[in-house]
Amino acid sequence: MKNLLLGPVLIVVPVGVVAVGYATLDPASAPTATVAAPTLGDMTPFRTITTDVQTIAATGDLNAAQTRSTDLETAWNDAQSTLWPHDPTAWGNVDGAIDDALTALRAKAPDPAQVDATLASLPTTLADPPGTGAAGGVVQSVSRIATTDANGRPLPCEVMLDQFRTTLAGATLADADRATIDTLQAKGTERCNADDDARADDFFA
């Protein structure tokens, strides 16, 4: 979620970077998508923080609720590399629910009803990350490389950059193409590391 939380529009910047890069790479060199395991594991730490945020928001102190929600963002970010490989789609479901709550809390003028609604749905998603039904979206791909999960949610930027580097390492490119891709990779990595969605959106506009 590192690159999904800070802007009102949920966009994974390196997906755009990788999409451009993959267009010039040899599709035969592309790695396959990770096979998902059934569950993410113990969601208790995230449920605990979510309950705290709900309790604070219920008092009407949305500034304090936003402050506490940063702990949820940090904990989720830190656990991404461990949780995502277990079940990318389930991870995306929780990631999206957290994004919705953070976006509501971080609005210029937070709507208490929207904050309450997003916080109310988050525990349900944490209790059942895969959801009760089959994935309803379509996996998006570029040159046979998955760029989203089965619900159409963009993959984490770290995952996309890892695939990008793996594909680039085995590709045969003209010098001009490699220079272009190296530049895109560097800028995508910078945005991913900085968690700077707003400026990254402008960069790729």
Coordinates of N, CA and C in Angstrom, one line a residue:
M1 N 0.8 -1.2 0.0 CA 0.0 0.0 0.0 C 0.8 1.2 0.0
K2 N 2.1 1.1 0.1 CA 2.9 2.3 0.2 C 2.5 3.4 -0.8
N3 N 2.3 3.0 -2.0 CA 2.0 4.0 -3.0 C 0.6 4.3 -3.2
L4 N -0.3 3.8 -2.3 CA -1.7 4.0 -2.6 C -2.5 4.9 -1.6
L5 N -1.8 5.4 -0.6 CA -2.5 5.9 0.5 C -2.7 7.5 0.5
L6 N -1.7 8.2 -0.1 CA -1.6 9.6 0.2 C -2.5 10.5 -0.7
G7 N -2.9 10.0 -1.9 CA -3.7 10.8 -2.8 C -5.1 10.4 -2.8
P8 N -6.0 11.3 -3.2 CA -7.4 11.0 -3.3 C -7.7 10.0 -4.4
V9 N -6.9 10.0 -5.4 CA -7.1 9.0 -6.5 C -6.1 7.9 -6.3
L10 N -6.6 6.7 -6.3 CA -5.8 5.5 -6.0 C -5.1 5.1 -7.3
I11 N -3.8 5.3 -7.4 CA -3.1 5.0 -8.6 C -1.8 4.5 -8.2
V12 N -1.3 3.4 -8.9 CA 0.0 2.9 -8.6 C 0.9 3.4 -9.7
V13 N 1.8 4.3 -9.3 CA 2.6 5.0 -10.3 C 3.5 4.0 -11.1
P14 N 4.3 3.1 -10.5 CA 5.1 2.3 -11.2 C 4.4 1.3 -12.2
V15 N 3.1 1.1 -12.0 CA 2.3 0.4 -13.0 C 2.4 1.1 -14.3
G16 N 2.2 2.4 -14.3 CA 2.4 3.2 -15.5 C 3.7 3.2 -16.1
V17 N 4.7 3.2 -15.2 CA 6.1 3.2 -15.6 C 6.4 1.8 -16.2
V18 N 6.0 0.8 -15.6 CA 6.3 -0.6 -16.1 C 5.5 -0.8 -17.4
A19 N 4.3 -0.3 -17.5 CA 3.5 -0.5 -18.7 C 4.3 0.0 -19.9
V20 N 4.9 1.2 -19.8 CA 5.6 1.8 -20.9 C 6.8 0.9 -21.1
G21 N 7.5 0.5 -20.1 CA 8.7 -0.2 -20.2 C 8.5 -1.6 -20.9
Y22 N 7.5 -2.3 -20.4 CA 7.2 -3.6 -20.9 C 6.8 -3.6 -22.4
A23 N 6.3 -2.5 -22.9 CA 5.9 -2.4 -24.3 C 7.1 -2.6 -25.2
T24 N 8.3 -2.3 -24.7 CA 9.5 -2.5 -25.6 C 10.3 -3.7 -25.2
L25 N 9.9 -4.5 -24.2 CA 10.6 -5.7 -23.8 C 10.1 -6.9 -24.5
D26 N 10.9 -7.9 -24.6 CA 10.5 -9.2 -25.3 C 9.5 -9.9 -24.4
P27 N 8.3 -10.1 -24.8 CA 7.3 -10.8 -24.0 C 7.7 -12.2 -23.6
A28 N 8.6 -12.8 -24.3 CA 9.0 -14.2 -24.0 C 9.8 -14.2 -22.7
S29 N 10.4 -13.0 -22.4 CA 11.3 -12.9 -21.2 C 10.5 -12.6 -19.9
A30 N 9.2 -12.4 -20.1 CA 8.4 -12.0 -18.9 C 8.2 -13.1 -17.9
P31 N 8.3 -12.7 -16.6 CA 8.0 -13.7 -15.5 C 6.5 -13.9 -15.4
T32 N 6.1 -15.1 -14.8 CA 4.7 -15.3 -14.6 C 4.3 -14.7 -13.3
A33 N 3.0 -14.6 -13.1 CA 2.4 -14.0 -11.9 C 2.6 -15.0 -10.7
T34 N 2.7 -14.4 -9.5 CA 2.8 -15.2 -8.3 C 1.6 -16.0 -8.0
V35 N 1.7 -17.3 -7.7 CA 0.5 -18.1 -7.3 C 0.1 -17.8 -5.9
A36 N -1.1 -17.5 -5.7 CA -1.6 -17.1 -4.4 C -1.9 -18.2 -3.5
A37 N -1.6 -18.1 -2.2 CA -2.1 -19.0 -1.2 C -3.4 -18.5 -0.6
P38 N -4.2 -19.3 0.1 CA -5.6 -18.9 0.4 C -5.8 -17.8 1.4
T39 N -4.9 -17.5 2.4 CA -5.2 -16.5 3.4 C -4.0 -15.6 3.6
L40 N -4.3 -14.5 4.3 CA -3.2 -13.5 4.6 C -2.6 -13.8 6.0
G41 N -3.3 -14.5 6.8 CA -2.8 -14.7 8.2 C -3.5 -13.9 9.2
D42 N -2.8 -13.6 10.3 CA -3.4 -12.9 11.5 C -3.5 -11.4 11.2
M43 N -4.8 -11.0 11.2 CA -5.1 -9.6 11.0 C -5.3 -8.8 12.3
T44 N -5.1 -9.5 13.4 CA -5.4 -8.9 14.7 C -4.7 -7.5 14.9
P45 N -3.4 -7.3 14.6 CA -2.8 -6.0 14.8 C -3.5 -4.9 14.0
F46 N -4.0 -5.2 12.8 CA -4.7 -4.2 12.0 C -6.1 -3.9 12.5
R47 N -6.8 -5.0 13.0 CA -8.1 -4.8 13.6 C -8.0 -4.0 14.9
T48 N -7.0 -4.2 15.7 CA -6.8 -3.4 16.9 C -6.7 -1.9 16.6
I49 N -5.9 -1.6 15.7 CA -5.7 -0.2 15.3 C -7.0 0.4 14.7
T50 N -7.6 -0.4 13.9 CA -8.9 0.1 13.3 C -9.9 0.4 14.4
T51 N -10.0 -0.5 15.4 CA -11.0 -0.3 16.5 C -10.6 1.0 17.2
D52 N -9.3 1.3 17.4 CA -8.9 2.6 18.0 C -9.4 3.8 17.2
V53 N -9.1 3.7 15.9 CA -9.5 4.8 15.0 C -11.0 5.0 15.0
Q54 N -11.8 3.9 15.0 CA -13.3 4.0 15.1 C -13.7 4.7 16.4
T55 N -13.1 4.3 17.5 CA -13.4 4.8 18.8 C -13.2 6.3 18.9
I56 N -12.0 6.7 18.3 CA -11.6 8.1 18.3 C -12.6 8.9 17.4
A57 N -12.8 8.4 16.2 CA -13.7 9.1 15.3 C -15.1 9.3 15.8
A58 N -15.6 8.3 16.6 CA -16.9 8.4 17.2 C -17.0 9.6 18.2
T59 N -15.9 10.0 18.7 CA -16.0 11.2 19.6 C -16.1 12.5 18.8
G60 N -15.9 12.4 17.5 CA -15.9 13.6 16.7 C -14.5 14.2 16.4
D61 N -13.5 13.7 17.0 CA -12.2 14.2 16.9 C -11.5 13.6 15.7
L62 N -11.8 14.0 14.5 CA -11.3 13.4 13.3 C -9.8 13.6 13.1
N63 N -9.3 14.7 13.6 CA -7.9 15.0 13.5 C -7.1 13.9 14.3
A64 N -7.6 13.6 15.5 CA -6.9 12.6 16.3 C -7.1 11.2 15.6
A65 N -8.3 11.0 15.0 CA -8.5 9.7 14.3 C -7.6 9.6 13.1
Q66 N -7.4 10.7 12.4 CA -6.4 10.6 11.3 C -5.0 10.3 11.8
T67 N -4.6 10.9 12.9 CA -3.3 10.7 13.4 C -3.1 9.2 13.8
R68 N -4.1 8.6 14.4 CA -4.0 7.2 14.8 C -4.0 6.3 13.5
S69 N -4.7 6.7 12.5 CA -4.8 6.0 11.3 C -3.5 5.8 10.6
T70 N -2.6 6.8 10.8 CA -1.2 6.7 10.3 C -0.5 5.5 10.8
D71 N -0.8 5.1 12.0 CA -0.2 3.8 12.6 C -0.7 2.6 11.8
L72 N -2.0 2.6 11.4 CA -2.5 1.6 10.5 C -1.8 1.5 9.2
E73 N -1.6 2.7 8.6 CA -0.9 2.8 7.3 C 0.5 2.2 7.4
T74 N 1.2 2.6 8.5 CA 2.6 2.2 8.7 C 2.7 0.7 8.9
A75 N 1.8 0.2 9.8 CA 1.8 -1.3 10.0 C 1.5 -2.1 8.8
W76 N 0.6 -1.6 8.0 CA 0.2 -2.3 6.8 C 1.3 -2.2 5.7
N77 N 2.0 -1.1 5.6 CA 3.1 -0.9 4.7 C 4.2 -1.9 5.1
D78 N 4.5 -1.9 6.4 CA 5.6 -2.7 6.9 C 5.4 -4.2 6.7
A79 N 4.1 -4.6 6.7 CA 3.8 -6.1 6.5 C 3.6 -6.5 5.1
Q80 N 3.6 -5.5 4.1 CA 3.3 -5.8 2.8 C 4.1 -7.0 2.2
S81 N 5.4 -6.9 2.3 CA 6.3 -7.9 1.7 C 6.0 -9.3 2.2
T82 N 5.5 -9.4 3.5 CA 5.1 -10.7 4.0 C 3.7 -11.2 3.6
L83 N 2.8 -10.2 3.6 CA 1.4 -10.6 3.4 C 1.0 -10.8 2.0
W84 N 1.5 -9.9 1.1 CA 1.1 -9.9 -0.3 C 1.3 -11.2 -1.0
P85 N 2.5 -11.9 -0.8 CA 2.7 -13.1 -1.6 C 1.7 -14.3 -1.2
H86 N 1.1 -14.2 0.0 CA 0.2 -15.2 0.5 C -1.1 -15.2 -0.4
D87 N -1.6 -14.1 -0.7 CA -2.8 -13.9 -1.4 C -2.9 -12.5 -2.0
P88 N -2.4 -12.3 -3.2 CA -2.4 -10.9 -3.7 C -3.8 -10.3 -3.8
T89 N -4.8 -11.1 -4.2 CA -6.2 -10.5 -4.3 C -6.7 -10.1 -2.9
A90 N -6.6 -11.0 -1.9 CA -7.0 -10.7 -0.6 C -6.3 -9.5 0.0
W91 N -5.0 -9.4 -0.3 CA -4.2 -8.2 0.1 C -4.8 -7.0 -0.5
G92 N -5.1 -7.0 -1.8 CA -5.7 -5.9 -2.5 C -7.0 -5.5 -1.9
N93 N -7.8 -6.4 -1.5 CA -9.1 -6.1 -0.9 C -8.9 -5.3 0.4
V94 N -8.0 -5.7 1.2 CA -7.8 -5.0 2.5 C -7.1 -3.7 2.2
D95 N -6.2 -3.7 1.3 CA -5.5 -2.5 0.9 C -6.5 -1.4 0.4
G96 N -7.4 -1.8 -0.4 CA -8.4 -0.9 -0.9 C -9.3 -0.4 0.2
A97 N -9.7 -1.2 1.2 CA -10.5 -0.8 2.3 C -9.8 0.2 3.2
I98 N -8.5 -0.1 3.4 CA -7.7 0.9 4.2 C -7.6 2.2 3.4
D99 N -7.3 2.1 2.1 CA -7.2 3.3 1.3 C -8.5 4.2 1.5
D100 N -9.6 3.5 1.4 CA -10.9 4.3 1.5 C -11.0 5.0 2.8
A101 N -10.7 4.3 3.9 CA -10.8 5.0 5.2 C -9.8 6.1 5.3
L102 N -8.6 5.9 4.8 CA -7.6 7.0 4.9 C -7.9 8.2 4.0
T103 N -8.5 7.9 2.9 CA -8.9 9.0 2.0 C -10.0 9.8 2.6
A104 N -11.0 9.1 3.3 CA -12.0 9.8 4.0 C -11.5 10.7 5.1
L105 N -10.6 10.2 5.9 CA -10.0 10.9 7.0 C -9.1 12.0 6.6
R106 N -8.5 11.9 5.4 CA -7.5 12.9 5.0 C -8.1 13.9 4.0
A107 N -9.4 13.9 3.8 CA -10.0 14.8 3.0 C -9.8 16.2 3.5
K108 N -9.9 17.2 2.7 CA -9.7 18.6 3.1 C -10.7 19.0 4.2
A109 N -11.9 18.5 3.9 CA -13.0 18.7 4.9 C -13.7 17.4 5.1
P110 N -13.2 16.6 6.0 CA -13.7 15.2 6.2 C -15.2 15.2 6.4
D111 N -15.9 14.3 5.8 CA -17.3 14.1 6.0 C -17.5 13.0 7.0
P112 N -18.0 13.3 8.2 CA -18.1 12.3 9.3 C -18.9 11.1 8.8
A113 N -19.9 11.2 8.0 CA -20.7 10.1 7.6 C -19.8 9.2 6.7
Q114 N -19.0 9.8 5.8 CA -18.1 9.0 4.9 C -17.0 8.3 5.8
V115 N -16.5 9.0 6.7 CA -15.5 8.4 7.6 C -16.1 7.2 8.4
D116 N -17.3 7.4 8.9 CA -17.9 6.3 9.7 C -18.2 5.1 8.7
A117 N -18.6 5.4 7.5 CA -19.0 4.3 6.6 C -17.7 3.5 6.2
T118 N -16.6 4.2 5.9 CA -15.4 3.5 5.5 C -14.8 2.7 6.7
L119 N -14.8 3.3 7.8 CA -14.3 2.6 9.0 C -15.2 1.4 9.4
A120 N -16.5 1.5 9.2 CA -17.4 0.4 9.5 C -17.1 -0.8 8.6
S121 N -16.8 -0.5 7.4 CA -16.6 -1.6 6.4 C -15.2 -2.3 6.6
L122 N -14.3 -1.6 7.1 CA -12.9 -2.1 7.2 C -12.8 -3.3 8.1
P123 N -13.4 -3.4 9.3 CA -13.3 -4.6 10.1 C -13.9 -5.8 9.4
T124 N -14.9 -5.6 8.5 CA -15.5 -6.8 7.8 C -14.5 -7.3 6.8
T125 N -13.8 -6.4 6.1 CA -12.8 -6.8 5.2 C -11.6 -7.5 5.9
L126 N -11.2 -6.9 7.0 CA -10.1 -7.5 7.8 C -10.5 -8.9 8.3
A127 N -11.7 -9.1 8.6 CA -12.2 -10.4 9.1 C -12.2 -11.5 8.0
D128 N -12.4 -11.0 6.8 CA -12.5 -12.0 5.6 C -11.9 -11.3 4.4
P129 N -10.5 -11.3 4.4 CA -9.8 -10.6 3.3 C -10.2 -11.1 1.9
P130 N -10.3 -12.4 1.7 CA -10.7 -12.9 0.3 C -12.1 -12.5 -0.1
G131 N -13.0 -12.1 0.8 CA -14.3 -11.8 0.5 C -15.2 -13.1 0.4
T132 N -16.5 -12.9 0.3 CA -17.4 -14.1 0.3 C -17.6 -14.6 -1.1
G133 N -17.2 -13.9 -2.1 CA -17.5 -14.3 -3.5 C -16.2 -14.4 -4.3
A134 N -16.3 -14.8 -5.6 CA -15.2 -14.8 -6.4 C -14.8 -13.4 -6.8
A135 N -13.5 -13.3 -7.2 CA -13.0 -12.0 -7.7 C -13.9 -11.5 -8.8
G136 N -14.3 -10.2 -8.7 CA -15.2 -9.7 -9.7 C -14.5 -8.9 -10.8
G137 N -13.2 -8.7 -10.8 CA -12.6 -7.8 -11.7 C -11.8 -8.7 -12.8
V138 N -11.0 -8.0 -13.6 CA -10.3 -8.6 -14.6 C -8.8 -8.3 -14.4
V139 N -8.0 -9.3 -14.4 CA -6.5 -9.0 -14.3 C -6.0 -8.3 -15.5
Q140 N -5.4 -7.1 -15.3 CA -4.9 -6.3 -16.4 C -3.4 -6.8 -16.6
S141 N -3.0 -6.8 -17.8 CA -1.6 -7.2 -18.1 C -1.0 -6.4 -19.3
V142 N 0.3 -6.3 -19.3 CA 1.0 -5.7 -20.4 C 2.1 -6.7 -20.8
S143 N 2.1 -7.1 -22.1 CA 3.0 -8.1 -22.6 C 3.0 -9.3 -21.7
R144 N 1.8 -9.7 -21.4 CA 1.6 -11.0 -20.6 C 2.1 -10.9 -19.2
I145 N 2.3 -9.7 -18.7 CA 2.7 -9.5 -17.3 C 1.5 -8.9 -16.5
A146 N 1.1 -9.5 -15.4 CA 0.0 -9.0 -14.7 C 0.4 -7.7 -14.0
T147 N -0.5 -6.7 -14.2 CA -0.3 -5.4 -13.5 C -1.3 -5.1 -12.4
T148 N -2.4 -6.0 -12.3 CA -3.4 -5.9 -11.3 C -3.7 -7.3 -10.7
D149 N -4.4 -7.3 -9.6 CA -4.9 -8.5 -9.1 C -6.2 -8.9 -9.8
A150 N -6.8 -10.0 -9.3 CA -8.0 -10.5 -9.9 C -9.2 -9.6 -9.7
N151 N -9.1 -8.6 -8.8 CA -10.2 -7.6 -8.7 C -9.9 -6.3 -9.4
G152 N -8.8 -6.3 -10.2 CA -8.5 -5.2 -11.0 C -7.7 -4.1 -10.2
R153 N -7.3 -4.4 -9.0 CA -6.5 -3.5 -8.2 C -5.1 -3.5 -8.6
P154 N -4.4 -2.3 -8.8 CA -3.0 -2.3 -9.1 C -2.2 -3.1 -8.1
L155 N -1.2 -3.7 -8.6 CA -0.2 -4.4 -7.7 C 0.7 -3.4 -7.0
P156 N 1.2 -3.8 -5.9 CA 2.1 -2.9 -5.2 C 3.3 -2.5 -6.0
C157 N 3.7 -1.3 -5.9 CA 4.8 -0.8 -6.7 C 6.1 -1.6 -6.6
E158 N 6.3 -2.1 -5.4 CA 7.5 -2.9 -5.2 C 7.5 -4.2 -6.0
V159 N 6.3 -4.8 -6.1 CA 6.1 -6.0 -6.9 C 6.4 -5.7 -8.4
M160 N 5.8 -4.6 -8.8 CA 5.9 -4.2 -10.2 C 7.4 -3.9 -10.6
L161 N 8.1 -3.2 -9.7 CA 9.5 -2.9 -10.0 C 10.3 -4.2 -10.0
D162 N 10.0 -5.1 -9.1 CA 10.8 -6.4 -9.1 C 10.6 -7.1 -10.4
Q163 N 9.3 -7.2 -10.9 CA 9.1 -7.8 -12.1 C 9.8 -7.1 -13.3
F164 N 9.7 -5.8 -13.2 CA 10.4 -4.9 -14.2 C 11.9 -5.2 -14.3
R165 N 12.5 -5.3 -13.1 CA 14.0 -5.5 -13.1 C 14.3 -6.9 -13.6
T166 N 13.4 -7.9 -13.3 CA 13.7 -9.3 -13.7 C 13.6 -9.4 -15.2
T167 N 12.5 -8.7 -15.8 CA 12.3 -8.8 -17.2 C 13.4 -8.0 -17.9
L168 N 13.8 -6.9 -17.4 CA 14.8 -6.0 -18.0 C 16.1 -6.8 -18.1
A169 N 16.4 -7.5 -17.0 CA 17.7 -8.2 -16.9 C 17.9 -9.2 -18.1
G170 N 16.8 -9.8 -18.5 CA 16.9 -10.9 -19.5 C 16.5 -10.4 -20.9
A171 N 16.3 -9.1 -21.1 CA 15.8 -8.6 -22.4 C 17.0 -8.1 -23.2
T172 N 16.8 -8.1 -24.5 CA 17.8 -7.6 -25.5 C 17.2 -6.3 -26.0
L173 N 17.8 -5.2 -25.8 CA 17.3 -3.9 -26.1 C 18.3 -3.1 -26.9
A174 N 17.8 -2.2 -27.8 CA 18.7 -1.2 -28.4 C 19.1 -0.2 -27.3
D175 N 20.3 0.4 -27.6 CA 20.8 1.3 -26.6 C 19.8 2.4 -26.3
A176 N 19.1 3.0 -27.3 CA 18.2 4.1 -27.1 C 17.0 3.6 -26.2
D177 N 16.5 2.4 -26.5 CA 15.4 1.8 -25.7 C 15.8 1.6 -24.2
R178 N 17.0 1.1 -24.0 CA 17.5 0.8 -22.7 C 17.6 2.1 -21.9
A179 N 18.1 3.2 -22.6 CA 18.3 4.4 -21.9 C 16.9 5.0 -21.4
T180 N 15.9 4.8 -22.3 CA 14.6 5.3 -22.0 C 14.0 4.5 -20.8
I181 N 14.2 3.2 -20.9 CA 13.6 2.4 -19.8 C 14.3 2.6 -18.5
D182 N 15.7 2.8 -18.5 CA 16.4 3.1 -17.3 C 15.9 4.3 -16.7
T183 N 15.6 5.3 -17.5 CA 15.1 6.6 -16.9 C 13.8 6.4 -16.3
L184 N 12.9 5.7 -17.0 CA 11.5 5.4 -16.4 C 11.7 4.6 -15.1
Q185 N 12.5 3.6 -15.1 CA 12.7 2.8 -13.9 C 13.2 3.7 -12.7
A186 N 14.2 4.5 -13.0 CA 14.7 5.4 -11.9 C 13.6 6.3 -11.3
K187 N 12.8 6.9 -12.2 CA 11.8 7.8 -11.8 C 10.6 7.0 -11.1
G188 N 10.3 5.9 -11.6 CA 9.3 5.0 -10.9 C 9.8 4.6 -9.5
T189 N 11.0 4.2 -9.4 CA 11.6 3.8 -8.1 C 11.6 5.0 -7.1
E190 N 11.9 6.2 -7.6 CA 11.9 7.3 -6.8 C 10.5 7.6 -6.2
R191 N 9.5 7.5 -7.1 CA 8.1 7.8 -6.6 C 7.7 6.7 -5.6
C192 N 8.0 5.5 -5.9 CA 7.6 4.3 -5.1 C 8.2 4.5 -3.7
N193 N 9.5 4.8 -3.6 CA 10.2 5.0 -2.4 C 9.7 6.2 -1.6
A194 N 9.3 7.2 -2.3 CA 8.8 8.4 -1.6 C 7.4 8.4 -1.2
D195 N 6.6 7.4 -1.6 CA 5.2 7.3 -1.3 C 4.5 8.6 -1.8
D196 N 4.9 9.1 -2.9 CA 4.5 10.5 -3.3 C 3.5 10.3 -4.5
D197 N 2.2 10.0 -4.1 CA 1.2 9.7 -5.2 C 0.8 11.0 -5.9
A198 N 0.6 12.1 -5.1 CA 0.1 13.3 -5.7 C 1.0 13.8 -6.8
R199 N 2.3 13.9 -6.5 CA 3.3 14.4 -7.5 C 3.5 13.4 -8.6
A200 N 3.4 12.1 -8.2 CA 3.6 11.1 -9.2 C 2.4 11.1 -10.3
D201 N 1.2 11.4 -9.8 CA 0.1 11.6 -10.7 C 0.4 12.7 -11.7
D202 N 0.9 13.8 -11.2 CA 1.3 14.9 -12.1 C 2.3 14.5 -13.1
F203 N 3.3 13.7 -12.6 CA 4.4 13.3 -13.5 C 3.9 12.4 -14.7
F204 N 2.9 11.5 -14.4 CA 2.4 10.7 -15.5 C 1.2 11.2 -16.2
A205 N 0.8 12.4 -15.8 CA -0.4 12.9 -16.5 C -0.1 13.2 -18.0

